[in-house]
Coordinates of C-alpha atoms in Angstrom, one line a residue:
X270 CA 9.5 -8.0 34.5
X271 CA 6.9 -6.6 32.3
X272 CA 3.9 -7.6 33.7
X273 CA 1.4 -5.3 31.6
X274 CA 0.0 -5.3 28.1
X275 CA 0.0 -1.2 28.2
X276 CA 4.1 -1.7 28.7
X277 CA 5.9 0.9 25.7
X278 CA 7.9 -1.8 24.8
X279 CA 5.3 -4.4 24.1
X280 CA 3.6 -1.8 22.1
X281 CA 6.0 -1.7 20.0
X282 CA 7.4 -5.1 19.9
X283 CA 3.8 -5.8 18.6
X284 CA 3.8 -2.8 16.2
X285 CA 7.4 -4.5 14.9
X286 CA 5.3 -8.0 14.5
X287 CA 2.9 -6.3 12.1
X288 CA 4.1 -3.5 9.8
X289 CA 7.1 -3.4 7.4
X290 CA 6.8 0.4 7.8
X291 CA 8.1 0.3 11.4
X292 CA 10.6 -2.5 11.0
X293 CA 12.2 -0.3 7.8
X294 CA 12.3 2.8 10.1
X295 CA 14.0 0.9 13.4
X296 CA 16.4 -1.2 10.9
X297 CA 15.4 -4.3 12.9
X298 CA 13.3 -7.6 12.5
X299 CA 12.1 -9.9 15.2
X300 CA 13.2 -13.8 15.5
X301 CA 11.3 -16.5 18.0
X302 CA 11.8 -19.2 19.0
X303 CA 14.7 -20.9 20.6
X304 CA 16.6 -22.7 17.8
X305 CA 16.2 -19.3 15.9
X306 CA 17.7 -17.3 18.9
X307 CA 21.0 -19.5 19.2
X308 CA 22.1 -19.1 15.5
X309 CA 21.6 -15.2 15.8
X310 CA 24.9 -13.7 15.3
X311 CA 25.5 -12.1 18.5
X312 CA 27.0 -9.1 17.1
X313 CA 23.4 -8.4 15.4
X314 CA 21.7 -8.7 18.9
X315 CA 19.8 -6.0 19.9
X316 CA 17.5 -7.0 22.5
X317 CA 15.6 -10.2 23.8
X318 CA 12.8 -10.7 25.7
X319 CA 11.8 -14.0 28.1
X320 CA 9.0 -15.1 29.1
X321 CA 9.1 -16.6 33.1
X322 CA 8.3 -20.0 32.0
X323 CA 11.3 -20.0 29.8
X324 CA 13.7 -19.2 32.5
X325 CA 12.1 -22.1 34.8
X326 CA 14.5 -24.1 32.6
X327 CA 18.2 -24.6 33.6
X328 CA 19.5 -25.0 30.5
X329 CA 18.2 -21.4 29.1
X330 CA 20.0 -19.4 32.2
X331 CA 22.7 -20.6 30.5
X332 CA 22.0 -20.2 27.1
X333 CA 21.1 -16.4 28.4
X334 CA 24.6 -15.8 30.0
X335 CA 26.1 -13.0 29.1
X336 CA 22.7 -11.5 27.1
X337 CA 20.8 -8.6 28.3
X338 CA 17.6 -10.0 28.4
X339 CA 13.6 -8.9 29.8
X340 CA 11.4 -11.4 31.3
X341 CA 8.5 -11.2 30.7
X342 CA 5.0 -12.5 32.3
X343 CA 3.7 -15.5 30.4
X344 CA 0.3 -13.8 29.6
X345 CA 2.1 -10.5 28.0
X346 CA 4.6 -12.3 25.9
X347 CA 1.6 -14.1 24.5
X348 CA 0.9 -10.9 23.1
X349 CA 4.3 -9.9 21.8
X350 CA 4.5 -13.6 20.0
X351 CA 3.4 -14.0 16.2
X352 CA 3.0 -17.4 17.3
X353 CA 0.4 -19.8 18.6
X354 CA 2.7 -21.6 20.6
X355 CA 5.1 -19.3 21.9
X356 CA 8.5 -21.1 22.8
X357 CA 9.6 -18.5 25.3
X358 CA 12.5 -16.0 23.6
X359 CA 11.8 -13.1 21.4
X360 CA 14.9 -11.2 19.7
X361 CA 15.3 -8.3 18.2
X362 CA 18.1 -8.5 15.5
X363 CA 19.8 -5.9 13.0
X364 CA 18.1 -5.6 9.4
X365 CA 20.8 -6.7 6.8
X366 CA 22.1 -4.3 4.1
X367 CA 24.4 -6.3 1.3
X368 CA 25.8 -5.0 -1.7
X369 CA 25.9 -6.6 -5.2
X370 CA 29.4 -6.6 -4.8
X371 CA 29.4 -8.5 -0.9
X372 CA 27.3 -11.3 -2.6
X373 CA 29.9 -11.5 -5.5
X374 CA 32.8 -11.9 -2.6
X375 CA 36.0 -13.8 -4.3
X376 CA 33.9 -16.5 -6.0
X377 CA 34.9 -16.8 -9.8
X378 CA 32.0 -19.0 -10.5
X379 CA 29.1 -17.4 -8.7
X380 CA 25.7 -18.9 -8.3
X381 CA 22.7 -16.2 -7.7
X382 CA 19.3 -16.5 -7.3
X383 CA 16.7 -13.5 -8.9
X384 CA 13.2 -13.5 -7.7
X385 CA 10.8 -11.9 -9.1
X386 CA 7.7 -10.9 -7.2
X387 CA 7.3 -14.0 -4.6
X388 CA 4.2 -13.2 -2.6
X389 CA 4.5 -16.4 -0.2
X390 CA 6.6 -16.3 3.1
X391 CA 6.7 -20.1 3.1
X392 CA 8.5 -19.4 -0.6
X393 CA 10.2 -18.0 0.2
X394 CA 11.6 -19.1 3.4
X395 CA 11.8 -22.4 1.4
X396 CA 14.0 -21.0 -1.3
X397 CA 16.4 -19.2 1.0
X398 CA 17.0 -22.5 3.3
X399 CA 17.0 -24.5 0.3
X400 CA 20.0 -21.7 -1.4
X401 CA 22.0 -22.3 1.6
X402 CA 21.9 -25.9 1.3
X403 CA 23.1 -25.8 -2.7
X404 CA 25.3 -23.4 -2.2
X405 CA 23.5 -20.1 -3.9
X406 CA 26.1 -17.2 -3.2
X407 CA 23.8 -14.8 -2.7
X408 CA 19.5 -14.2 -3.7
X409 CA 18.1 -10.5 -5.1
X410 CA 14.9 -10.0 -4.6
X411 CA 12.2 -7.2 -6.7
X412 CA 11.0 -4.9 -4.4
X413 CA 8.1 -6.1 -4.8
X414 CA 8.6 -9.5 -3.6
X415 CA 7.0 -10.4 0.4
X416 CA 8.9 -8.5 2.7
X417 CA 12.3 -10.9 3.6
X418 CA 12.0 -9.5 7.6
X419 CA 7.6 -10.9 7.7
X420 CA 7.9 -13.1 10.7
X421 CA 6.4 -15.6 8.8
X422 CA 9.4 -15.5 6.2
X423 CA 12.2 -15.7 8.9
X424 CA 10.4 -18.2 10.3
X425 CA 10.5 -20.2 7.4
X426 CA 14.1 -19.5 6.6
X427 CA 14.7 -21.6 9.7
X428 CA 17.9 -19.8 10.7
X429 CA 19.4 -19.1 6.3
X430 CA 18.2 -15.6 6.9
X431 CA 21.8 -14.8 8.8
X432 CA 24.0 -16.8 6.5
X433 CA 22.3 -16.4 2.7
X434 CA 22.8 -12.9 1.2
X435 CA 20.4 -11.2 0.0
X436 CA 19.7 -7.7 -2.4
X437 CA 16.1 -5.8 -2.6
X438 CA 16.6 -4.6 -5.7
X439 CA 14.1 -1.9 -6.9
X440 CA 15.6 -1.9 -10.7
X441 CA 15.8 -5.7 -12.3
X442 CA 17.1 -4.2 -15.0
X443 CA 20.6 -2.7 -13.1
X444 CA 20.9 -6.2 -11.9
X445 CA 21.1 -7.3 -14.9
X446 CA 22.9 -5.3 -16.3
X447 CA 25.9 -6.0 -13.1
X448 CA 25.5 -10.0 -14.5
X449 CA 27.2 -8.9 -18.0
X450 CA 30.2 -7.0 -16.3
X451 CA 31.0 -10.1 -14.5
X452 CA 30.1 -12.4 -17.0
X453 CA 27.1 -14.1 -15.3
X454 CA 24.9 -15.8 -17.0
X455 CA 21.2 -15.7 -16.2
X456 CA 18.2 -18.9 -16.8
X457 CA 14.4 -17.8 -16.9
X458 CA 12.9 -20.5 -15.5
X459 CA 9.8 -20.9 -18.2
X460 CA 7.1 -22.3 -20.1
X461 CA 8.7 -21.0 -23.4
X462 CA 12.0 -22.3 -23.0
X463 CA 13.5 -24.0 -26.0
X464 CA 15.9 -26.5 -23.9
X465 CA 15.1 -28.6 -20.8
X466 CA 16.9 -27.8 -18.1
X467 CA 19.4 -30.3 -17.3
X468 CA 20.6 -29.9 -20.7
X469 CA 22.2 -26.3 -20.2
X470 CA 25.5 -25.9 -18.0
X471 CA 25.4 -24.2 -14.9
X472 CA 29.4 -24.5 -13.7
X473 CA 30.3 -20.6 -15.0
X474 CA 28.8 -17.5 -13.0
X475 CA 25.0 -18.8 -12.8
X476 CA 22.5 -17.0 -12.0
X477 CA 18.4 -18.4 -12.4
X478 CA 15.3 -16.0 -12.7
X479 CA 11.8 -17.1 -11.1
X480 CA 8.7 -15.6 -11.0
X481 CA 5.3 -15.0 -9.5
X482 CA 3.7 -17.7 -8.0
X483 CA 0.4 -17.3 -10.3
X484 CA 1.4 -15.5 -13.1
X485 CA 5.8 -16.3 -13.4
X486 CA 7.9 -14.2 -14.3
X487 CA 7.2 -10.7 -16.7
X488 CA 7.7 -10.9 -20.4
X489 CA 10.1 -8.0 -19.5
X490 CA 12.8 -9.9 -16.8
X491 CA 12.3 -13.1 -19.0
X492 CA 13.6 -10.4 -22.1
X493 CA 16.5 -10.3 -20.0
X494 CA 17.8 -13.9 -19.2
X495 CA 20.3 -15.2 -21.6
X496 CA 18.3 -18.6 -21.9
X497 CA 15.3 -19.5 -21.7
X498 CA 15.0 -23.2 -20.0
X499 CA 11.9 -25.5 -19.2
X500 CA 11.3 -28.4 -16.7
X501 CA 9.8 -31.7 -18.0
X502 CA 6.1 -31.9 -16.0
X503 CA 3.9 -35.2 -16.6
X504 CA 0.4 -35.1 -17.0
X505 CA -1.5 -31.5 -17.5
X506 CA 0.7 -29.4 -15.0
X507 CA 1.6 -26.1 -16.8
X508 CA 4.2 -25.4 -13.9
X509 CA 5.8 -25.9 -10.3
X510 CA 5.2 -24.1 -7.3
X511 CA 8.2 -21.2 -7.1
X512 CA 9.9 -23.2 -3.9
X513 CA 10.5 -26.5 -5.9
X514 CA 11.3 -25.0 -9.5
X515 CA 14.3 -23.2 -8.2
X516 CA 15.3 -26.2 -5.9
X517 CA 15.4 -28.3 -9.2
X518 CA 17.4 -25.9 -10.7
X519 CA 19.6 -25.1 -7.6
X520 CA 20.3 -28.3 -7.1
X521 CA 21.1 -29.6 -10.8
X522 CA 24.2 -26.8 -10.9
X523 CA 24.9 -27.9 -7.3
X524 CA 25.3 -31.2 -8.8
X525 CA 27.6 -29.9 -11.9
X526 CA 29.9 -27.8 -9.7
X527 CA 30.6 -30.6 -7.7
X528 CA 31.1 -33.0 -11.1
X529 CA 33.4 -30.2 -12.2
X530 CA 35.2 -28.7 -8.8
X531 CA 35.3 -31.2 -6.4

């Protein structure tokens, strides 16, 4: 059992929680909590740490059968944790590395999201969850988006990080060039949109572009879109939360596809 905060493994977990550079270097990320532990693909699991009190529950002991783990004193585990009320299980998981071709898969009419410079971990996590629910085939993120492996982002995905493929794109222009080759039509949620979002057809290959929470899409990225669309709003609002806007568009595409193909 690990009983001291000066233990090398404890220090390493703290670094992985705090530093994206360290996560990239080791090609791993951390997940906390019972639900996230239950859902992690076992082939991606690197190591598991559990608190003393976590092991007092017989159901937890059954859950850990066949999985190598390290027991940690409760007070030390609290220092390893990124949450105020640790659930007692912390897992090191190998990072994902998808290709654009893997996102395409065998889909004849794929549905994608392109996220430019999103900064809020909660927004990113919400978008991943909603994307899974709406049947999105993959997410492209600009290099300046919030780190997908940030512990707050990981928690916000509530497990969707394991199931929604994604690509971090150094250059979004390459993504749009690939869209054209794959006959994927791109739609930018934009204040200058000439048509309402529910007037376009999203039953073919489709990609929705969502911009930064405060500034929206850059002109360069919006200019790559095949079509600018807008979401009607009453009152004096100019825009919606990025996660809300993305959800509206994804579920409109899901609705259309349900009527068309099911």
